[in-house]
mmCIF file of C-alpha atoms and ligand atoms in Angstrom:
data_model
loop_
_atom_site.group_PDB
_atom_site.id
_atom_site.type_symbol
_atom_site.label_atom_id
_atom_site.label_comp_id
_atom_site.label_asym_id
_atom_site.label_seq_id
_atom_site.Cartn_x
_atom_site.Cartn_y
_atom_site.Cartn_z
ATOM 1 C CA MET A 246 -5.498 22.649 56.668
ATOM 2 C CA GLY A 247 -3.893 22.977 60.080
ATOM 3 C CA GLU A 248 -0.538 21.573 61.074
ATOM 4 C CA PRO A 249 1.404 19.097 58.979
ATOM 5 C CA ALA A 250 0.818 15.418 59.689
ATOM 6 C CA ILE A 251 3.166 13.871 62.221
ATOM 7 C CA PRO A 252 5.283 11.234 60.494
ATOM 8 C CA GLY A 253 4.662 7.776 61.890
ATOM 9 C CA ALA A 254 1.672 8.911 63.933
ATOM 10 C CA MET A 255 -0.821 6.911 61.907
ATOM 11 C CA SER A 256 -1.776 3.415 62.864
ATOM 12 C CA PRO A 257 -0.819 0.672 60.419
ATOM 13 C CA LEU A 258 -4.417 0.526 59.212
ATOM 14 C CA GLY A 259 -4.841 4.248 58.673
ATOM 15 C CA THR A 260 -4.091 6.244 55.592
ATOM 16 C CA PRO A 261 -0.672 7.831 56.242
ATOM 17 C CA GLY A 262 -0.612 11.584 55.857
ATOM 18 C CA GLU A 263 -4.350 11.909 55.343
ATOM 19 C CA PHE A 264 -5.007 13.815 58.549
ATOM 20 C CA ALA A 265 -3.033 16.497 60.352
ATOM 21 C CA ALA A 266 -2.362 16.131 64.070
ATOM 22 C CA ASP A 267 -4.853 18.881 64.938
ATOM 23 C CA GLU A 268 -7.578 17.138 62.930
ATOM 24 C CA ILE A 269 -6.985 13.872 64.795
ATOM 25 C CA GLU A 270 -7.023 15.758 68.109
ATOM 26 C CA GLY A 271 -10.171 17.774 67.263
ATOM 27 C CA ALA A 272 -11.933 14.548 66.334
ATOM 28 C CA ARG A 273 -10.799 12.877 69.552
ATOM 29 C CA LEU A 274 -12.303 15.750 71.534
ATOM 30 C CA LEU A 275 -15.600 15.566 69.638
ATOM 31 C CA PHE A 276 -15.920 11.827 70.220
ATOM 32 C CA ALA A 277 -14.897 12.198 73.876
ATOM 33 C CA GLN A 278 -18.237 13.956 74.468
ATOM 34 C CA GLN A 279 -21.070 11.963 75.998
ATOM 35 C CA ALA A 280 -23.287 10.702 73.163
ATOM 36 C CA GLU A 281 -26.832 11.555 74.161
ATOM 37 C CA PHE A 282 -29.599 9.157 73.173
ATOM 38 C CA LEU A 283 -32.250 11.154 71.301
ATOM 39 C CA LEU A 284 -34.812 8.584 70.231
ATOM 40 C CA GLY A 285 -35.473 5.194 68.688
ATOM 41 C CA VAL A 286 -37.974 4.927 65.855
ATOM 42 C CA VAL A 287 -39.834 2.085 64.210
ATOM 43 C CA ARG A 288 -41.823 4.248 61.789
ATOM 44 C CA VAL A 289 -40.405 6.875 59.497
ATOM 45 C CA GLU A 290 -43.013 9.448 60.596
ATOM 46 C CA GLN A 291 -41.376 9.403 64.039
ATOM 47 C CA ILE A 292 -38.102 10.798 62.724
ATOM 48 C CA PRO A 293 -37.867 14.455 63.698
ATOM 49 C CA GLU A 294 -36.549 17.126 61.387
ATOM 50 C CA SER A 295 -33.021 18.208 62.142
ATOM 51 C CA ASP A 296 -30.374 20.517 60.760
ATOM 52 C CA VAL A 297 -27.460 18.661 62.357
ATOM 53 C CA PRO A 298 -25.347 16.508 60.016
ATOM 54 C CA GLU A 299 -25.967 12.772 60.404
ATOM 55 C CA ILE A 300 -23.757 9.724 59.982
ATOM 56 C CA ALA A 301 -25.515 6.370 59.699
ATOM 57 C CA PHE A 302 -23.995 3.003 60.644
ATOM 58 C CA ALA A 303 -25.233 -0.039 58.733
ATOM 59 C CA GLY A 304 -24.166 -3.655 58.395
ATOM 60 C CA ARG A 305 -25.052 -7.305 58.835
ATOM 61 C CA SER A 306 -25.906 -8.474 62.325
ATOM 62 C CA ASN A 307 -22.728 -9.388 64.203
ATOM 63 C CA VAL A 308 -20.497 -7.326 61.899
ATOM 64 C CA GLY A 309 -19.177 -5.428 64.941
ATOM 65 C CA LYS A 310 -21.363 -2.302 64.709
ATOM 66 C CA SER A 311 -21.929 -1.844 68.446
ATOM 67 C CA SER A 312 -18.246 -2.500 69.100
ATOM 68 C CA LEU A 313 -17.243 0.090 66.493
ATOM 69 C CA LEU A 314 -19.624 2.719 67.921
ATOM 70 C CA ASN A 315 -18.241 2.054 71.377
ATOM 71 C CA ALA A 316 -14.648 2.222 70.124
ATOM 72 C CA LEU A 317 -15.323 5.549 68.386
ATOM 73 C CA LEU A 318 -16.866 6.951 71.558
ATOM 74 C CA GLY A 319 -14.197 5.587 73.902
ATOM 75 C CA ARG A 320 -15.133 4.040 77.210
ATOM 76 C CA ARG A 321 -18.337 6.078 77.525
ATOM 77 C CA GLY A 322 -19.821 4.216 74.564
ATOM 78 C CA LEU A 323 -23.496 4.033 73.798
ATOM 79 C CA ALA A 324 -25.846 2.905 76.519
ATOM 80 C CA ARG A 325 -28.332 1.784 73.920
ATOM 81 C CA THR A 326 -27.669 0.227 70.540
ATOM 82 C CA SER A 327 -29.894 -1.578 68.086
ATOM 83 C CA ASN A 328 -28.384 -4.757 69.561
ATOM 84 C CA THR A 329 -30.239 -4.223 72.811
ATOM 85 C CA PRO A 330 -32.844 -7.000 73.027
ATOM 86 C CA GLY A 331 -36.251 -5.747 71.925
ATOM 87 C CA ARG A 332 -34.700 -2.829 70.091
ATOM 88 C CA THR A 333 -33.293 -4.719 67.139
ATOM 89 C CA ARG A 334 -35.690 -3.195 64.605
ATOM 90 C CA GLU A 335 -35.296 0.427 65.678
ATOM 91 C CA ILE A 336 -33.314 3.227 64.147
ATOM 92 C CA ASN A 337 -31.571 4.903 67.084
ATOM 93 C CA PHE A 338 -30.384 8.516 67.035
ATOM 94 C CA PHE A 339 -27.575 9.862 69.243
ATOM 95 C CA ALA A 340 -26.425 13.478 69.524
ATOM 96 C CA LEU A 341 -22.726 14.217 69.802
ATOM 97 C CA ASP A 342 -22.137 17.681 71.227
ATOM 98 C CA GLY A 343 -24.973 19.065 69.054
ATOM 99 C CA ARG A 344 -22.498 18.954 66.154
ATOM 100 C CA LEU A 345 -23.084 15.502 64.731
ATOM 101 C CA THR A 346 -25.856 12.913 65.006
ATOM 102 C CA LEU A 347 -24.940 9.227 64.949
ATOM 103 C CA VAL A 348 -27.651 7.002 63.519
ATOM 104 C CA ASP A 349 -27.567 3.317 64.409
ATOM 105 C CA LEU A 350 -29.492 1.411 61.722
ATOM 106 C CA PRO A 351 -30.783 -2.068 62.551
ATOM 107 C CA GLY A 352 -28.521 -4.925 61.431
ATOM 108 C CA TYR A 353 -29.577 -6.964 58.423
ATOM 109 C CA GLY A 354 -28.847 -10.430 57.055
ATOM 110 C CA TYR A 355 -29.674 -12.240 60.264
ATOM 111 C CA ALA A 356 -30.630 -15.781 59.251
ATOM 112 C CA ARG A 357 -33.404 -16.291 61.769
ATOM 113 C CA VAL A 358 -35.668 -13.370 60.872
ATOM 114 C CA SER A 359 -38.786 -13.815 58.773
ATOM 115 C CA LYS A 360 -39.342 -12.447 55.295
ATOM 116 C CA ASN A 361 -41.814 -9.960 56.818
ATOM 117 C CA GLN A 362 -39.164 -8.629 59.164
ATOM 118 C CA VAL A 363 -36.682 -8.257 56.313
ATOM 119 C CA GLU A 364 -39.300 -6.318 54.346
ATOM 120 C CA GLY A 365 -40.012 -4.178 57.396
ATOM 121 C CA TRP A 366 -36.306 -3.374 57.787
ATOM 122 C CA THR A 367 -35.908 -2.574 54.126
ATOM 123 C CA ARG A 368 -38.964 -0.345 54.077
ATOM 124 C CA LEU A 369 -38.057 1.679 57.166
ATOM 125 C CA VAL A 370 -34.400 2.106 56.235
ATOM 126 C CA ASN A 371 -35.263 2.894 52.626
ATOM 127 C CA LEU A 372 -37.740 5.595 53.657
ATOM 128 C CA TYR A 373 -35.184 7.086 56.034
ATOM 129 C CA LEU A 374 -32.440 7.069 53.374
ATOM 130 C CA LYS A 375 -34.614 8.502 50.614
ATOM 131 C CA GLY A 376 -35.785 11.562 52.464
ATOM 132 C CA ARG A 377 -32.852 12.457 54.659
ATOM 133 C CA VAL A 378 -31.018 15.566 53.499
ATOM 134 C CA GLU A 379 -29.033 15.832 56.754
ATOM 135 C CA LEU A 380 -27.449 12.435 56.167
ATOM 136 C CA ARG A 381 -23.866 13.139 55.141
ATOM 137 C CA ARG A 382 -22.569 9.596 54.907
ATOM 138 C CA THR A 383 -23.552 6.037 55.660
ATOM 139 C CA LEU A 384 -20.810 3.758 56.919
ATOM 140 C CA LEU A 385 -21.431 0.285 55.578
ATOM 141 C CA LEU A 386 -19.601 -2.095 57.887
ATOM 142 C CA ILE A 387 -18.122 -5.265 56.425
ATOM 143 C CA ASP A 388 -16.434 -8.035 58.397
ATOM 144 C CA ALA A 389 -12.836 -8.136 57.095
ATOM 145 C CA ARG A 390 -12.853 -11.949 57.350
ATOM 146 C CA HIS A 391 -15.866 -12.377 55.094
ATOM 147 C CA GLY A 392 -15.863 -9.518 52.567
ATOM 148 C CA LEU A 393 -19.005 -8.481 50.697
ATOM 149 C CA LYS A 394 -22.032 -10.764 50.925
ATOM 150 C CA ASP A 395 -25.182 -10.564 48.816
ATOM 151 C CA SER A 396 -27.070 -8.799 51.616
ATOM 152 C CA ASP A 397 -24.318 -6.134 51.658
ATOM 153 C CA ARG A 398 -24.654 -5.760 47.896
ATOM 154 C CA SER A 399 -28.404 -5.247 48.342
ATOM 155 C CA ALA A 400 -27.678 -2.543 50.922
ATOM 156 C CA MET A 401 -25.241 -0.899 48.490
ATOM 157 C CA THR A 402 -27.869 -0.926 45.742
ATOM 158 C CA MET A 403 -30.375 0.631 48.148
ATOM 159 C CA LEU A 404 -27.895 3.400 48.983
ATOM 160 C CA ASP A 405 -27.075 3.954 45.286
ATOM 161 C CA GLU A 406 -30.777 4.249 44.477
ATOM 162 C CA ALA A 407 -31.360 6.648 47.374
ATOM 163 C CA ALA A 408 -28.344 8.667 46.100
ATOM 164 C CA GLN A 409 -26.891 8.557 49.620
ATOM 165 C CA PRO A 410 -23.089 8.642 49.792
ATOM 166 C CA TYR A 411 -21.585 5.695 51.654
ATOM 167 C CA GLN A 412 -18.238 4.354 52.658
ATOM 168 C CA ILE A 413 -17.153 0.803 53.372
ATOM 169 C CA VAL A 414 -15.576 0.266 56.780
ATOM 170 C CA LEU A 415 -13.899 -3.076 57.343
ATOM 171 C CA THR A 416 -14.301 -4.334 60.903
ATOM 172 C CA LYS A 417 -12.314 -6.940 62.880
ATOM 173 C CA CYS A 418 -9.155 -6.275 60.835
ATOM 174 C CA ASP A 419 -7.100 -7.732 63.706
ATOM 175 C CA LYS A 420 -8.449 -11.128 62.610
ATOM 176 C CA VAL A 421 -6.914 -10.980 59.116
ATOM 177 C CA LYS A 422 -3.210 -10.953 58.176
ATOM 178 C CA ALA A 423 -1.822 -7.935 56.312
ATOM 179 C CA GLU A 424 -1.572 -9.543 52.868
ATOM 180 C CA PRO A 425 -5.055 -11.035 52.592
ATOM 181 C CA LEU A 426 -6.391 -7.834 54.160
ATOM 182 C CA ALA A 427 -4.781 -5.736 51.417
ATOM 183 C CA ARG A 428 -6.200 -8.097 48.770
ATOM 184 C CA ARG A 429 -9.664 -7.922 50.352
ATOM 185 C CA CYS A 430 -9.490 -4.130 50.223
ATOM 186 C CA GLU A 431 -8.465 -4.157 46.570
ATOM 187 C CA ASP A 432 -11.288 -6.539 45.659
ATOM 188 C CA ILE A 433 -13.845 -4.373 47.439
ATOM 189 C CA ALA A 434 -12.451 -1.172 45.915
ATOM 190 C CA ALA A 435 -12.751 -2.755 42.434
ATOM 191 C CA GLU A 436 -16.384 -3.630 43.125
ATOM 192 C CA LEU A 437 -17.096 -0.153 44.514
ATOM 193 C CA ALA A 438 -16.051 1.407 41.227
ATOM 194 C CA LYS A 439 -19.343 0.080 39.813
ATOM 195 C CA HIS A 440 -21.412 1.832 42.492
ATOM 196 C CA GLY A 441 -22.247 5.458 41.938
ATOM 197 C CA ALA A 442 -22.687 6.570 45.547
ATOM 198 C CA ALA A 443 -19.705 4.715 47.031
ATOM 199 C CA HIS A 444 -16.690 6.516 48.494
ATOM 200 C CA PRO A 445 -13.565 5.006 46.892
ATOM 201 C CA HIS A 446 -11.577 4.718 50.157
ATOM 202 C CA VAL A 447 -12.130 1.552 52.173
ATOM 203 C CA ALA A 448 -11.509 2.286 55.866
ATOM 204 C CA MET A 449 -9.883 -0.470 57.924
ATOM 205 C CA THR A 450 -10.636 -0.733 61.616
ATOM 206 C CA SER A 451 -10.305 -2.949 64.624
ATOM 207 C CA SER A 452 -12.409 -2.159 67.662
ATOM 208 C CA ARG A 453 -10.274 -4.631 69.585
ATOM 209 C CA THR A 454 -6.882 -2.982 68.947
ATOM 210 C CA GLY A 455 -8.162 0.533 68.151
ATOM 211 C CA ASP A 456 -6.418 0.541 64.779
ATOM 212 C CA GLY A 457 -8.026 2.902 62.283
ATOM 213 C CA ILE A 458 -10.317 4.414 64.940
ATOM 214 C CA PRO A 459 -8.650 7.879 65.253
ATOM 215 C CA GLU A 460 -8.650 8.192 61.450
ATOM 216 C CA LEU A 461 -12.316 7.208 61.208
ATOM 217 C CA ARG A 462 -13.149 9.764 63.912
ATOM 218 C CA ALA A 463 -11.292 12.405 61.888
ATOM 219 C CA THR A 464 -13.177 11.416 58.721
ATOM 220 C CA LEU A 465 -16.516 11.841 60.520
ATOM 221 C CA SER A 466 -15.463 14.948 62.408
ATOM 222 C CA ALA A 467 -14.789 16.671 59.082
ATOM 223 C CA LEU A 468 -18.513 16.244 58.305
ATOM 224 C CA ALA A 469 -19.679 17.708 61.666
ATOM 225 C CA ILE A 470 -20.603 21.297 62.477
ATOM 226 C CA PRO A 471 -17.214 22.907 63.255
ATOM 227 C CA ALA A 472 -16.292 23.446 66.922
ATOM 228 C CA GLN A 473 -16.740 26.981 68.328
ATOM 229 C CA ARG A 474 -13.348 28.647 68.635
ATOM 230 C CA GLY A 475 -12.165 30.767 71.525
HETATM 231 P P1 GDP B 1220 -23.110 -6.065 66.010
HETATM 232 O O1 GDP B 1220 -24.139 -7.145 66.047
HETATM 233 O O2 GDP B 1220 -22.813 -5.663 64.610
HETATM 234 O O3 GDP B 1220 -23.406 -4.875 66.872
HETATM 235 O O4 GDP B 1220 -21.740 -6.725 66.527
HETATM 236 P P2 GDP B 1220 -20.997 -6.638 67.930
HETATM 237 O O5 GDP B 1220 -20.331 -5.333 68.122
HETATM 238 O O6 GDP B 1220 -21.918 -7.089 69.000
HETATM 239 O O7 GDP B 1220 -19.840 -7.709 67.709
HETATM 240 C C1 GDP B 1220 -20.113 -9.038 67.307
HETATM 241 C C2 GDP B 1220 -18.967 -9.933 67.757
HETATM 242 O O8 GDP B 1220 -17.761 -9.572 67.094
HETATM 243 C C3 GDP B 1220 -18.664 -9.832 69.251
HETATM 244 O O9 GDP B 1220 -18.321 -11.116 69.720
HETATM 245 C C4 GDP B 1220 -17.463 -8.903 69.316
HETATM 246 O O10 GDP B 1220 -16.641 -9.149 70.445
HETATM 247 C C5 GDP B 1220 -16.733 -9.250 68.029
HETATM 248 N N1 GDP B 1220 -15.974 -8.095 67.532
HETATM 249 C C6 GDP B 1220 -16.453 -6.859 67.284
HETATM 250 N N2 GDP B 1220 -15.466 -6.047 66.840
HETATM 251 C C7 GDP B 1220 -14.344 -6.775 66.824
HETATM 252 C C8 GDP B 1220 -12.972 -6.493 66.453
HETATM 253 O O11 GDP B 1220 -12.587 -5.394 66.049
HETATM 254 N N3 GDP B 1220 -12.090 -7.529 66.546
HETATM 255 C C9 GDP B 1220 -12.464 -8.758 66.969
HETATM 256 N N4 GDP B 1220 -11.506 -9.697 67.003
HETATM 257 N N5 GDP B 1220 -13.728 -9.070 67.326
HETATM 258 C C10 GDP B 1220 -14.661 -8.093 67.256
#
């Protein structure tokens, strides 16, 4: 596909040679568009039908989900994320150039929420995951410093059972030295082998330094409706 990869153009956290220069550039252009807030839902019946491919973002509270969304979208960012006070239990939908919909799932694993709230989260997200044919991939964000926690494993099981493909994205990789980071990746990859719906490649990102962000954009861009040519 396209032009050959530019040697040395990948960030240290990317996968060298995985993307050609024109794929990285096409993805940059897609994510440079203003992400338009579509709606926030608290009940599954509120989710409108759509024929635009969706990418969902999931992870424990504080994993760096808002920061990653903002890094992907550049300085325009998202005006509204599930971190916004009062909106923590919503699923928020954002349109990107009518070619891709970004779905911000509420964070889980927050110590101070009640059992009822956890059940509410699980129910809403589960219903969304089970019925959503447009959903192309869920990015399950994991803090590179902490690795997989039990609540992440529960989320993985939920995704396996919903037969929804997902990919692990490590966040805050700037906080971990290269060697332990590589080991963390290997450990997670070994665990992923036991999960049917998991993508084998663990993406490494830092919203602070921008490492891994162009490659993640290219990964997601490949799942979007192609750009009109000419
Ligand atoms: P969310 O609750 O998952 O949306 O997490 P936030 O995006 O609000 O980030 C939680 C905390 O982690 C904030 O203090 C961020 O500044 C910090 N953080 C997020 N991403 C990074 C990163 O890539 N590197 C570092 N060092 N800190 C980060």
